[in-house]
Amino acid sequence: MTKQRRAHLPRTTEDTRPALYGHPRLARAALAATTAAGLCVTGTAVAQAASATTPTCSVSALTASFGKGLAGGMNHQGVVLKLKNTSAHTCLLRGYPGLGLESAAHRTLHSTTHWGDTWYAKSPAKSTLTLRKGQSAEAVISWTHANTGTADAVHAAYLQVTPPAATSHKTLKFPQWVDHGDLRVTALAHRIPVDD
């Protein structure tokens, strides 16, 4: 038969109490600090629990669309991409959308997506976005088209948009010439200021 022994716990509460009893102000300050620390930990735990129970936005929960078109000098072009939560439930998005080009026959074309700043906007830091029903997130896409119609330009008809953490995509009409198939895109945010 195995004997269980009760662990000897340090008596820090009892050790500090006599010192505080003689100083009511110190006792009140210590109590206030302890309460504030407890509330901070509780608030953090509640926020973490809420994010743990809120799912990542699935492809079926989102619609993809283009917002403002962007034009500029030096053959740059761009557009604001919007992902809207059309489900009945709140969901989360974090990071960058994946992009790809398709032909008119919906065949995947050569393309490379660069995550970060674009010609029109600085990329915001990656952050977890909470999208309630009807709310949107946006990213800014840019590309150049100096070589329209030449061998090293890709003539696209559609743009594939893959939400973060998803394995399938939405398809948008995108009749554009894209130099070398190179696309640039910012991280998602609720709103991104653009220079146009």
PDB file of C-alpha atoms in Angstrom:
ATOM      1  CA  MET A   1       0.000   0.000   0.000  1.00  0.00           C
ATOM      2  CA  THR A   2       1.443   3.310  -1.077  1.00  0.00           C
ATOM      3  CA  LYS A   3       1.287   6.194   1.333  1.00  0.00           C
ATOM      4  CA  GLN A   4       0.406   9.602  -0.032  1.00  0.00           C
ATOM      5  CA  ARG A   5       2.169  12.544   1.489  1.00  0.00           C
ATOM      6  CA  ARG A   6       0.791  16.027   1.489  1.00  0.00           C
ATOM      7  CA  ALA A   7       3.224  18.421  -0.118  1.00  0.00           C
ATOM      8  CA  HIS A   8       4.568  21.109   2.181  1.00  0.00           C
ATOM      9  CA  LEU A   9       3.565  24.455   0.690  1.00  0.00           C
ATOM     10  CA  PRO A  10       5.421  27.649   1.529  1.00  0.00           C
ATOM     11  CA  ARG A  11       3.387  29.904   3.756  1.00  0.00           C
ATOM     12  CA  THR A  12       4.033  33.152   1.945  1.00  0.00           C
ATOM     13  CA  THR A  13       0.629  34.588   2.812  1.00  0.00           C
ATOM     14  CA  GLU A  14       1.184  34.122   6.516  1.00  0.00           C
ATOM     15  CA  ASP A  15       4.751  35.383   6.282  1.00  0.00           C
ATOM     16  CA  THR A  16       3.722  38.712   4.739  1.00  0.00           C
ATOM     17  CA  ARG A  17       0.565  39.395   6.703  1.00  0.00           C
ATOM     18  CA  PRO A  18       2.138  40.703   9.929  1.00  0.00           C
ATOM     19  CA  ALA A  19       4.164  43.290   8.013  1.00  0.00           C
ATOM     20  CA  LEU A  20       1.051  44.573   6.246  1.00  0.00           C
ATOM     21  CA  TYR A  21      -1.138  44.669   9.346  1.00  0.00           C
ATOM     22  CA  GLY A  22       0.924  47.453  10.814  1.00  0.00           C
ATOM     23  CA  HIS A  23       0.519  49.569   7.673  1.00  0.00           C
ATOM     24  CA  PRO A  24      -3.099  49.925   6.502  1.00  0.00           C
ATOM     25  CA  ARG A  25      -2.082  51.878   3.391  1.00  0.00           C
ATOM     26  CA  LEU A  26       0.367  49.158   2.361  1.00  0.00           C
ATOM     27  CA  ALA A  27      -2.281  46.508   2.941  1.00  0.00           C
ATOM     28  CA  ARG A  28      -4.809  48.378   0.778  1.00  0.00           C
ATOM     29  CA  ALA A  29      -2.209  48.957  -1.970  1.00  0.00           C
ATOM     30  CA  ALA A  30      -1.228  45.291  -1.958  1.00  0.00           C
ATOM     31  CA  LEU A  31      -4.869  44.235  -2.142  1.00  0.00           C
ATOM     32  CA  ALA A  32      -5.523  46.636  -5.053  1.00  0.00           C
ATOM     33  CA  ALA A  33      -2.457  45.392  -6.943  1.00  0.00           C
ATOM     34  CA  THR A  34      -3.452  41.757  -6.407  1.00  0.00           C
ATOM     35  CA  THR A  35      -7.015  42.450  -7.580  1.00  0.00           C
ATOM     36  CA  ALA A  36      -5.811  44.321 -10.687  1.00  0.00           C
ATOM     37  CA  ALA A  37      -3.405  41.513 -11.582  1.00  0.00           C
ATOM     38  CA  GLY A  38      -6.208  38.988 -11.158  1.00  0.00           C
ATOM     39  CA  LEU A  39      -8.523  40.983 -13.433  1.00  0.00           C
ATOM     40  CA  CYS A  40      -5.796  41.284 -16.078  1.00  0.00           C
ATOM     41  CA  VAL A  41      -5.180  37.529 -16.090  1.00  0.00           C
ATOM     42  CA  THR A  42      -8.920  36.847 -16.167  1.00  0.00           C
ATOM     43  CA  GLY A  43      -9.452  39.281 -19.061  1.00  0.00           C
ATOM     44  CA  THR A  44      -6.628  37.698 -21.050  1.00  0.00           C
ATOM     45  CA  ALA A  45      -7.979  34.222 -20.386  1.00  0.00           C
ATOM     46  CA  VAL A  46     -11.468  35.247 -21.520  1.00  0.00           C
ATOM     47  CA  ALA A  47     -10.086  36.789 -24.736  1.00  0.00           C
ATOM     48  CA  GLN A  48      -8.026  33.669 -25.465  1.00  0.00           C
ATOM     49  CA  ALA A  49     -11.010  31.427 -24.770  1.00  0.00           C
ATOM     50  CA  ALA A  50     -13.192  33.501 -27.111  1.00  0.00           C
ATOM     51  CA  SER A  51     -10.662  33.295 -29.954  1.00  0.00           C
ATOM     52  CA  ALA A  52     -10.216  29.580 -29.327  1.00  0.00           C
ATOM     53  CA  THR A  53     -13.948  28.979 -29.824  1.00  0.00           C
ATOM     54  CA  THR A  54     -14.352  31.295 -32.861  1.00  0.00           C
ATOM     55  CA  PRO A  55     -13.560  29.382 -36.070  1.00  0.00           C
ATOM     56  CA  THR A  56     -11.385  30.531 -38.947  1.00  0.00           C
ATOM     57  CA  CYS A  57     -13.485  31.809 -41.847  1.00  0.00           C
ATOM     58  CA  SER A  58     -14.097  28.971 -44.288  1.00  0.00           C
ATOM     59  CA  VAL A  59     -14.227  29.522 -48.040  1.00  0.00           C
ATOM     60  CA  SER A  60     -17.971  28.819 -48.010  1.00  0.00           C
ATOM     61  CA  ALA A  61     -18.488  31.530 -45.353  1.00  0.00           C
ATOM     62  CA  LEU A  62     -16.900  34.228 -47.537  1.00  0.00           C
ATOM     63  CA  THR A  63     -17.605  36.077 -50.737  1.00  0.00           C
ATOM     64  CA  ALA A  64     -14.752  37.658 -52.696  1.00  0.00           C
ATOM     65  CA  SER A  65     -15.127  40.828 -54.727  1.00  0.00           C
ATOM     66  CA  PHE A  66     -13.129  43.717 -56.098  1.00  0.00           C
ATOM     67  CA  GLY A  67     -13.448  47.177 -54.616  1.00  0.00           C
ATOM     68  CA  LYS A  68     -11.726  50.284 -55.877  1.00  0.00           C
ATOM     69  CA  GLY A  69      -9.588  49.934 -59.010  1.00  0.00           C
ATOM     70  CA  LEU A  70      -6.155  51.570 -58.778  1.00  0.00           C
ATOM     71  CA  ALA A  71      -4.086  53.035 -61.605  1.00  0.00           C
ATOM     72  CA  GLY A  72      -0.834  54.927 -61.687  1.00  0.00           C
ATOM     73  CA  GLY A  73       2.326  55.737 -63.542  1.00  0.00           C
ATOM     74  CA  MET A  74       5.107  53.393 -64.616  1.00  0.00           C
ATOM     75  CA  ASN A  75       2.592  50.784 -65.877  1.00  0.00           C
ATOM     76  CA  HIS A  76       1.375  49.923 -62.378  1.00  0.00           C
ATOM     77  CA  GLN A  77      -2.143  48.752 -61.789  1.00  0.00           C
ATOM     78  CA  GLY A  78      -3.997  47.492 -58.744  1.00  0.00           C
ATOM     79  CA  VAL A  79      -7.285  46.761 -57.060  1.00  0.00           C
ATOM     80  CA  VAL A  80      -8.716  46.457 -53.568  1.00  0.00           C
ATOM     81  CA  LEU A  81      -9.770  42.890 -52.768  1.00  0.00           C
ATOM     82  CA  LYS A  82     -12.653  42.370 -50.322  1.00  0.00           C
ATOM     83  CA  LEU A  83     -13.533  39.216 -48.388  1.00  0.00           C
ATOM     84  CA  LYS A  84     -16.963  39.417 -46.752  1.00  0.00           C
ATOM     85  CA  ASN A  85     -18.412  37.104 -44.112  1.00  0.00           C
ATOM     86  CA  THR A  86     -21.805  36.050 -45.496  1.00  0.00           C
ATOM     87  CA  SER A  87     -22.364  33.259 -42.971  1.00  0.00           C
ATOM     88  CA  ALA A  88     -24.594  33.538 -39.924  1.00  0.00           C
ATOM     89  CA  HIS A  89     -21.626  33.142 -37.556  1.00  0.00           C
ATOM     90  CA  THR A  90     -18.603  35.203 -36.519  1.00  0.00           C
ATOM     91  CA  CYS A  91     -15.289  33.932 -37.885  1.00  0.00           C
ATOM     92  CA  LEU A  92     -11.600  34.913 -37.916  1.00  0.00           C
ATOM     93  CA  LEU A  93      -9.087  35.772 -40.644  1.00  0.00           C
ATOM     94  CA  ARG A  94      -5.346  36.299 -40.214  1.00  0.00           C
ATOM     95  CA  GLY A  95      -2.587  36.901 -42.719  1.00  0.00           C
ATOM     96  CA  TYR A  96      -2.383  37.130 -46.470  1.00  0.00           C
ATOM     97  CA  PRO A  97      -4.708  35.841 -49.173  1.00  0.00           C
ATOM     98  CA  GLY A  98      -3.246  33.430 -51.703  1.00  0.00           C
ATOM     99  CA  LEU A  99      -3.522  34.494 -55.340  1.00  0.00           C
ATOM    100  CA  GLY A 100      -3.275  32.709 -58.662  1.00  0.00           C
ATOM    101  CA  LEU A 101      -4.027  33.384 -62.309  1.00  0.00           C
ATOM    102  CA  GLU A 102      -6.293  31.356 -64.601  1.00  0.00           C
ATOM    103  CA  SER A 103      -6.874  31.338 -68.333  1.00  0.00           C
ATOM    104  CA  ALA A 104     -10.290  31.739 -69.979  1.00  0.00           C
ATOM    105  CA  ALA A 105     -10.528  27.926 -69.885  1.00  0.00           C
ATOM    106  CA  HIS A 106      -9.890  28.000 -66.101  1.00  0.00           C
ATOM    107  CA  ARG A 107      -6.430  26.484 -66.462  1.00  0.00           C
ATOM    108  CA  THR A 108      -3.890  27.612 -63.891  1.00  0.00           C
ATOM    109  CA  LEU A 109      -1.286  29.965 -65.354  1.00  0.00           C
ATOM    110  CA  HIS A 110       2.238  30.662 -64.157  1.00  0.00           C
ATOM    111  CA  SER A 111       2.186  33.266 -61.376  1.00  0.00           C
ATOM    112  CA  THR A 112       4.107  34.303 -58.277  1.00  0.00           C
ATOM    113  CA  THR A 113       2.553  36.122 -55.330  1.00  0.00           C
ATOM    114  CA  HIS A 114       4.702  38.430 -53.194  1.00  0.00           C
ATOM    115  CA  TRP A 115       3.387  39.212 -49.691  1.00  0.00           C
ATOM    116  CA  GLY A 116       4.060  42.672 -48.260  1.00  0.00           C
ATOM    117  CA  ASP A 117       3.943  46.276 -49.456  1.00  0.00           C
ATOM    118  CA  THR A 118       2.444  47.100 -52.840  1.00  0.00           C
ATOM    119  CA  TRP A 119       2.785  50.098 -55.147  1.00  0.00           C
ATOM    120  CA  TYR A 120      -0.370  51.576 -53.600  1.00  0.00           C
ATOM    121  CA  ALA A 121      -0.264  50.647 -49.924  1.00  0.00           C
ATOM    122  CA  LYS A 122       2.018  49.602 -47.094  1.00  0.00           C
ATOM    123  CA  SER A 123       1.122  46.207 -45.755  1.00  0.00           C
ATOM    124  CA  PRO A 124      -0.348  46.255 -42.256  1.00  0.00           C
ATOM    125  CA  ALA A 125       1.103  43.885 -39.686  1.00  0.00           C
ATOM    126  CA  LYS A 126      -0.552  40.477 -39.616  1.00  0.00           C
ATOM    127  CA  SER A 127      -3.334  40.509 -37.067  1.00  0.00           C
ATOM    128  CA  THR A 128      -6.331  38.357 -36.256  1.00  0.00           C
ATOM    129  CA  LEU A 129      -9.472  39.959 -37.684  1.00  0.00           C
ATOM    130  CA  THR A 130     -12.885  39.180 -36.237  1.00  0.00           C
ATOM    131  CA  LEU A 131     -15.570  39.263 -38.915  1.00  0.00           C
ATOM    132  CA  ARG A 132     -19.151  39.277 -37.741  1.00  0.00           C
ATOM    133  CA  LYS A 133     -21.953  38.543 -40.188  1.00  0.00           C
ATOM    134  CA  GLY A 134     -21.793  41.089 -43.012  1.00  0.00           C
ATOM    135  CA  GLN A 135     -18.349  42.472 -42.114  1.00  0.00           C
ATOM    136  CA  SER A 136     -15.460  42.562 -44.588  1.00  0.00           C
ATOM    137  CA  ALA A 137     -11.682  42.487 -44.646  1.00  0.00           C
ATOM    138  CA  GLU A 138      -9.587  43.874 -47.460  1.00  0.00           C
ATOM    139  CA  ALA A 139      -6.171  43.579 -49.068  1.00  0.00           C
ATOM    140  CA  VAL A 140      -4.526  45.603 -51.831  1.00  0.00           C
ATOM    141  CA  ILE A 141      -3.238  43.811 -54.939  1.00  0.00           C
ATOM    142  CA  SER A 142      -0.850  45.346 -57.477  1.00  0.00           C
ATOM    143  CA  TRP A 143       0.984  44.289 -60.641  1.00  0.00           C
ATOM    144  CA  THR A 144       2.647  45.848 -63.698  1.00  0.00           C
ATOM    145  CA  HIS A 145       1.688  45.474 -67.345  1.00  0.00           C
ATOM    146  CA  ALA A 146       4.576  47.034 -69.226  1.00  0.00           C
ATOM    147  CA  ASN A 147       4.946  44.018 -71.482  1.00  0.00           C
ATOM    148  CA  THR A 148       1.327  43.642 -72.563  1.00  0.00           C
ATOM    149  CA  GLY A 149       1.099  41.122 -75.360  1.00  0.00           C
ATOM    150  CA  THR A 150       4.733  40.005 -75.162  1.00  0.00           C
ATOM    151  CA  ALA A 151       6.072  36.548 -74.401  1.00  0.00           C
ATOM    152  CA  ASP A 152       6.968  37.238 -70.751  1.00  0.00           C
ATOM    153  CA  ALA A 153       3.538  38.665 -69.852  1.00  0.00           C
ATOM    154  CA  VAL A 154       0.740  36.413 -68.622  1.00  0.00           C
ATOM    155  CA  HIS A 155      -2.703  37.038 -70.084  1.00  0.00           C
ATOM    156  CA  ALA A 156      -5.177  36.136 -67.367  1.00  0.00           C
ATOM    157  CA  ALA A 157      -8.951  35.869 -67.464  1.00  0.00           C
ATOM    158  CA  TYR A 158      -9.564  34.991 -63.813  1.00  0.00           C
ATOM    159  CA  LEU A 159      -7.942  35.495 -60.412  1.00  0.00           C
ATOM    160  CA  GLN A 160      -7.921  32.723 -57.815  1.00  0.00           C
ATOM    161  CA  VAL A 161      -8.317  34.036 -54.253  1.00  0.00           C
ATOM    162  CA  THR A 162      -7.508  31.650 -51.404  1.00  0.00           C
ATOM    163  CA  PRO A 163      -8.408  32.939 -47.927  1.00  0.00           C
ATOM    164  CA  PRO A 164      -5.757  32.409 -45.205  1.00  0.00           C
ATOM    165  CA  ALA A 165      -5.652  28.843 -43.836  1.00  0.00           C
ATOM    166  CA  ALA A 166      -7.955  27.598 -46.630  1.00  0.00           C
ATOM    167  CA  THR A 167      -7.276  24.843 -49.153  1.00  0.00           C
ATOM    168  CA  SER A 168      -9.763  25.954 -51.816  1.00  0.00           C
ATOM    169  CA  HIS A 169     -10.370  29.282 -53.508  1.00  0.00           C
ATOM    170  CA  LYS A 170     -12.841  31.762 -54.953  1.00  0.00           C
ATOM    171  CA  THR A 171     -12.564  32.814 -58.599  1.00  0.00           C
ATOM    172  CA  LEU A 172     -13.047  36.377 -59.848  1.00  0.00           C
ATOM    173  CA  LYS A 173     -13.033  37.705 -63.407  1.00  0.00           C
ATOM    174  CA  PHE A 174      -9.643  39.299 -64.001  1.00  0.00           C
ATOM    175  CA  PRO A 175      -8.980  40.126 -67.687  1.00  0.00           C
ATOM    176  CA  GLN A 176      -5.465  41.494 -67.201  1.00  0.00           C
ATOM    177  CA  TRP A 177      -1.959  41.251 -68.611  1.00  0.00           C
ATOM    178  CA  VAL A 178       0.465  40.672 -65.715  1.00  0.00           C
ATOM    179  CA  ASP A 179       4.217  41.024 -66.252  1.00  0.00           C
ATOM    180  CA  HIS A 180       5.897  37.679 -65.529  1.00  0.00           C
ATOM    181  CA  GLY A 181       2.737  36.665 -63.617  1.00  0.00           C
ATOM    182  CA  ASP A 182       4.024  38.654 -60.611  1.00  0.00           C
ATOM    183  CA  LEU A 183       1.353  39.795 -58.153  1.00  0.00           C
ATOM    184  CA  ARG A 184       1.872  41.718 -54.916  1.00  0.00           C
ATOM    185  CA  VAL A 185      -0.614  41.711 -52.046  1.00  0.00           C
ATOM    186  CA  THR A 186      -0.838  43.190 -48.562  1.00  0.00           C
ATOM    187  CA  ALA A 187      -1.967  41.407 -45.427  1.00  0.00           C
ATOM    188  CA  LEU A 188      -5.680  41.536 -44.708  1.00  0.00           C
ATOM    189  CA  ALA A 189      -7.060  44.339 -42.552  1.00  0.00           C
ATOM    190  CA  HIS A 190     -10.464  45.871 -41.896  1.00  0.00           C
ATOM    191  CA  ARG A 191      -9.372  48.954 -43.865  1.00  0.00           C
ATOM    192  CA  ILE A 192      -6.180  49.802 -45.774  1.00  0.00           C
ATOM    193  CA  PRO A 193      -5.385  53.388 -46.848  1.00  0.00           C
ATOM    194  CA  VAL A 194      -4.279  53.543 -50.494  1.00  0.00           C
ATOM    195  CA  ASP A 195      -2.282  56.050 -52.538  1.00  0.00           C
ATOM    196  CA  ASP A 196      -3.713  56.427 -56.025  1.00  0.00           C
TER     197      ASP A 196
END
